[in-house]
CSV table of C-alpha atoms in Angstrom, one decimal:
chain,number,residue,atom,x,y,z
D,14,TYR,CA,45.4,68.7,-26.2
D,15,ILE,CA,46.4,68.7,-22.8
D,16,THR,CA,49.2,66.7,-24.3
D,17,PRO,CA,53.0,66.2,-22.9
D,18,ALA,CA,55.5,68.0,-24.7
D,19,GLY,CA,55.6,65.6,-28.5
D,20,ALA,CA,54.3,63.0,-27.0
D,21,GLU,CA,51.1,60.0,-27.4
D,22,HIS,CA,49.6,60.7,-24.6
D,23,SER,CA,46.5,60.1,-23.0
D,24,ALA,CA,44.3,60.5,-19.7
D,25,GLY,CA,45.3,58.2,-16.8
D,26,HIS,CA,48.6,57.8,-18.2
D,27,ALA,CA,52.0,59.4,-17.7
D,28,VAL,CA,54.8,59.1,-20.9
D,29,PRO,CA,58.4,58.7,-19.5
D,30,VAL,CA,60.5,61.9,-20.0
D,31,GLU,CA,63.1,60.5,-22.2
D,32,GLN,CA,59.9,60.6,-24.7
D,33,LEU,CA,59.1,64.2,-24.2
D,34,GLN,CA,60.6,66.1,-26.9
D,35,LEU,CA,60.9,69.2,-24.3
D,36,GLU,CA,62.9,72.2,-25.0
D,37,LYS,CA,65.2,71.6,-21.6
D,38,ARG,CA,66.1,69.4,-19.0
D,39,VAL,CA,68.2,70.5,-16.2
D,40,LEU,CA,69.1,68.0,-13.3
D,41,LEU,CA,71.0,70.1,-11.5
D,42,ASP,CA,71.0,67.2,-8.0
D,43,PRO,CA,69.7,63.3,-9.1
D,44,ARG,CA,68.8,62.7,-4.9
D,45,VAL,CA,65.8,63.6,-6.5
D,46,SER,CA,64.4,63.6,-10.8
D,47,PHE,CA,61.2,63.7,-12.6
D,48,LEU,CA,60.3,59.7,-14.1
D,49,ALA,CA,57.0,60.7,-16.1
D,50,LEU,CA,53.9,63.0,-17.0
D,51,GLY,CA,50.9,63.1,-18.6
D,52,LEU,CA,47.6,64.2,-17.9
D,53,ALA,CA,45.5,62.1,-14.2
D,54,SER,CA,43.5,60.5,-14.4
D,55,GLY,CA,39.4,62.3,-15.4
D,56,ALA,CA,40.7,64.9,-15.8
D,57,GLN,CA,39.8,67.4,-19.0
D,58,SER,CA,41.9,67.2,-22.6
D,59,GLU,CA,41.1,71.5,-22.9
D,60,ILE,CA,40.3,73.0,-19.3
D,61,PRO,CA,37.4,76.1,-19.7
D,62,SER,CA,39.0,79.6,-18.5
D,63,GLY,CA,38.5,79.5,-14.9
D,64,GLY,CA,39.3,75.2,-14.5
D,65,ALA,CA,41.7,73.1,-13.1
D,66,LEU,CA,44.7,71.8,-15.1
D,67,THR,CA,45.7,68.0,-13.2
D,68,LEU,CA,48.9,66.5,-13.5
D,69,GLN,CA,49.9,62.7,-12.6
D,70,LEU,CA,53.8,63.1,-12.0
D,71,ASP,CA,56.0,60.2,-11.5
D,72,VAL,CA,59.4,61.2,-9.6
D,73,ARG,CA,62.5,59.2,-8.1
D,74,ALA,CA,63.7,59.9,-4.8
D,75,ALA,CA,67.5,58.5,-3.5
D,76,GLU,CA,66.8,59.0,-0.3
D,77,LYS,CA,64.3,60.7,2.5
D,78,LEU,CA,62.9,64.0,1.9
D,79,GLU,CA,61.7,66.9,3.6
D,80,GLY,CA,60.3,70.4,2.4
D,81,LEU,CA,60.3,69.4,-1.5
D,82,SER,CA,57.5,72.0,-3.0
D,83,ILE,CA,56.9,71.5,-7.2
D,84,GLY,CA,57.2,74.7,-9.4
D,85,TYR,CA,55.6,76.2,-12.3
D,86,THR,CA,55.9,78.3,-15.2
D,87,ILE,CA,52.5,78.8,-17.4
D,88,ARG,CA,53.4,80.8,-20.2
D,89,HIS,CA,51.6,82.3,-23.4
D,90,ALA,CA,52.3,80.3,-27.0
D,91,SER,CA,54.2,84.2,-28.1
D,92,GLY,CA,56.3,82.7,-25.5
D,93,THR,CA,54.9,85.3,-22.8
D,94,THR,CA,55.4,83.9,-19.0
D,95,VAL,CA,52.3,84.2,-17.2
D,96,CYS,CA,51.9,83.8,-13.8
D,97,ASN,CA,54.6,80.8,-11.8
D,98,GLY,CA,53.9,79.1,-8.8
D,99,SER,CA,55.1,76.4,-6.0
D,100,SER,CA,53.1,73.6,-4.9
D,101,PRO,CA,53.1,73.3,-1.0
D,102,LEU,CA,55.4,71.7,0.5
D,103,PHE,CA,55.5,67.7,0.9
D,104,ALA,CA,58.2,64.9,1.7
D,105,LEU,CA,59.4,62.0,0.7
D,106,GLU,CA,59.4,58.7,3.3
D,107,GLY,CA,62.4,57.1,1.6
D,108,ALA,CA,64.2,56.0,-1.5
D,109,GLY,CA,62.3,55.0,-4.8
D,110,ASP,CA,59.2,55.9,-7.2
D,111,TRP,CA,56.4,58.1,-6.0
D,112,ARG,CA,53.4,59.1,-8.2
D,113,MET,CA,52.4,62.5,-7.7
D,114,GLN,CA,49.4,64.3,-8.2
D,115,LEU,CA,50.1,67.9,-9.4
D,116,ALA,CA,46.8,70.4,-9.4
D,117,LEU,CA,46.4,73.6,-9.9
D,118,ALA,CA,42.4,75.2,-9.3
D,119,LYS,CA,41.3,78.3,-10.3
D,120,LEU,CA,43.6,78.9,-13.4
D,121,GLU,CA,42.1,82.3,-14.7
D,122,LEU,CA,43.7,82.4,-18.3
D,123,ALA,CA,42.3,84.0,-21.8
D,124,PRO,CA,41.3,81.7,-24.4
D,125,GLY,CA,44.1,80.7,-25.8
D,126,ASN,CA,47.6,78.0,-25.3
D,127,TYR,CA,50.1,77.4,-23.2
D,128,ASP,CA,52.7,75.9,-22.2
D,129,LEU,CA,54.2,74.3,-18.7
D,130,ALA,CA,57.5,74.5,-17.2
D,131,LEU,CA,57.8,71.9,-13.8
D,132,SER,CA,60.2,72.0,-11.2
D,133,LEU,CA,61.6,69.8,-8.0
D,134,GLN,CA,62.4,72.1,-5.4
D,135,ARG,CA,62.8,72.4,-1.5
D,136,GLY,CA,60.9,75.6,0.2
D,137,ALA,CA,58.2,76.8,-0.4
D,138,LEU,CA,56.7,80.0,-2.2
D,139,THR,CA,57.8,82.9,-0.1
D,140,ASP,CA,62.0,80.9,0.5
D,141,ALA,CA,64.7,80.8,-1.5
D,142,LYS,CA,65.1,77.5,-3.6
D,143,TYR,CA,67.1,74.6,-4.1
D,144,LEU,CA,66.9,72.9,-7.7
D,145,TYR,CA,67.0,70.1,-8.3
D,146,ASP,CA,65.2,69.2,-11.4
D,147,ILE,CA,63.5,71.4,-13.8
D,148,LEU,CA,61.3,70.3,-17.6
D,149,PHE,CA,60.8,73.8,-19.6
D,150,GLY,CA,58.5,72.5,-22.4
D,151,ALA,CA,57.0,70.0,-20.1
D,152,MET,CA,53.3,69.8,-21.3
D,153,SER,CA,51.3,71.7,-24.0
D,154,PHE,CA,47.6,72.4,-23.3
D,155,ARG,CA,44.6,74.3,-24.5
D,156,VAL,CA,42.0,76.9,-22.9
D,157,SER,CA,39.7,77.7,-23.9
D,158,SER,CA,36.0,80.8,-24.2
D,159,ALA,CA,34.3,78.0,-21.6
D,160,ARG,CA,34.4,79.8,-18.3
D,161,PRO,CA,33.2,76.4,-14.9
D,162,ASP,CA,30.1,78.0,-14.5
D,163,GLY,CA,28.4,77.8,-17.5
D,164,SER,CA,28.8,81.0,-19.1
D,165,THR,CA,31.4,81.9,-22.4
D,166,LEU,CA,34.5,85.0,-22.8
D,167,PRO,CA,33.6,87.6,-25.5
D,168,PRO,CA,36.0,87.0,-28.9
D,169,TRP,CA,39.6,87.7,-27.5
D,170,ASN,CA,42.4,90.0,-27.9
D,171,ALA,CA,45.4,89.2,-28.0
D,172,ALA,CA,46.4,93.1,-26.1
D,173,TRP,CA,43.6,92.3,-23.4
D,174,GLY,CA,46.3,90.1,-21.8
D,175,GLN,CA,46.4,86.4,-21.0
D,176,TRP,CA,45.3,86.6,-17.4
D,177,LEU,CA,41.7,87.4,-16.3
D,178,HIS,CA,41.5,89.5,-12.4
D,179,HIS,CA,37.8,89.7,-11.5
D,180,ASP,CA,38.3,90.1,-8.3
D,181,ALA,CA,37.2,93.6,-7.6
D,182,SER,CA,34.6,95.4,-6.1
D,183,VAL,CA,32.8,99.0,-6.4
D,184,LEU,CA,31.5,101.2,-3.7
D,185,SER,CA,29.1,103.6,-3.7
D,186,MET,CA,30.1,106.7,-2.6
D,187,GLY,CA,27.2,108.6,-3.5
D,188,ARG,CA,26.5,111.8,-5.7
D,189,CYS,CA,29.6,114.2,-5.2
D,190,SER,CA,28.9,117.6,-5.0
């Protein structure tokens, strides 16, 4: 079910941005821009809760650029923003078209439908950002109730939210006196 916005798609084949039915595109600085996007080769069509979403991105650079990152925002089908983040910093070593792979690992999402916004930017997660190109509603994807360890989530109530946190601990302090 993972699909670039409104486009027929198969894994390992990026769809040109002009063919996507984006919610919106904001090209702020053409020195670097998105050319195409899609599922990376071998990526699944539906991800399990806690699984990974791996994309193929083709970008065009007008010159050598350093300190770049790919920003992302995941929204639930209800329109609620669930999370956002940035890739590690990378460089494009000169003018030309570059193929990249973006892997979003351990997406602890509740079962349901989501979409993804992407940005090409300068700056890491904790840095001020300079934005080059933004694709809103770039890709839709579905999360199943299956978990990577083979277990399955129970039927999900939307009131419980869309982000699953399970890195907690309980320590017994003994009997109360």
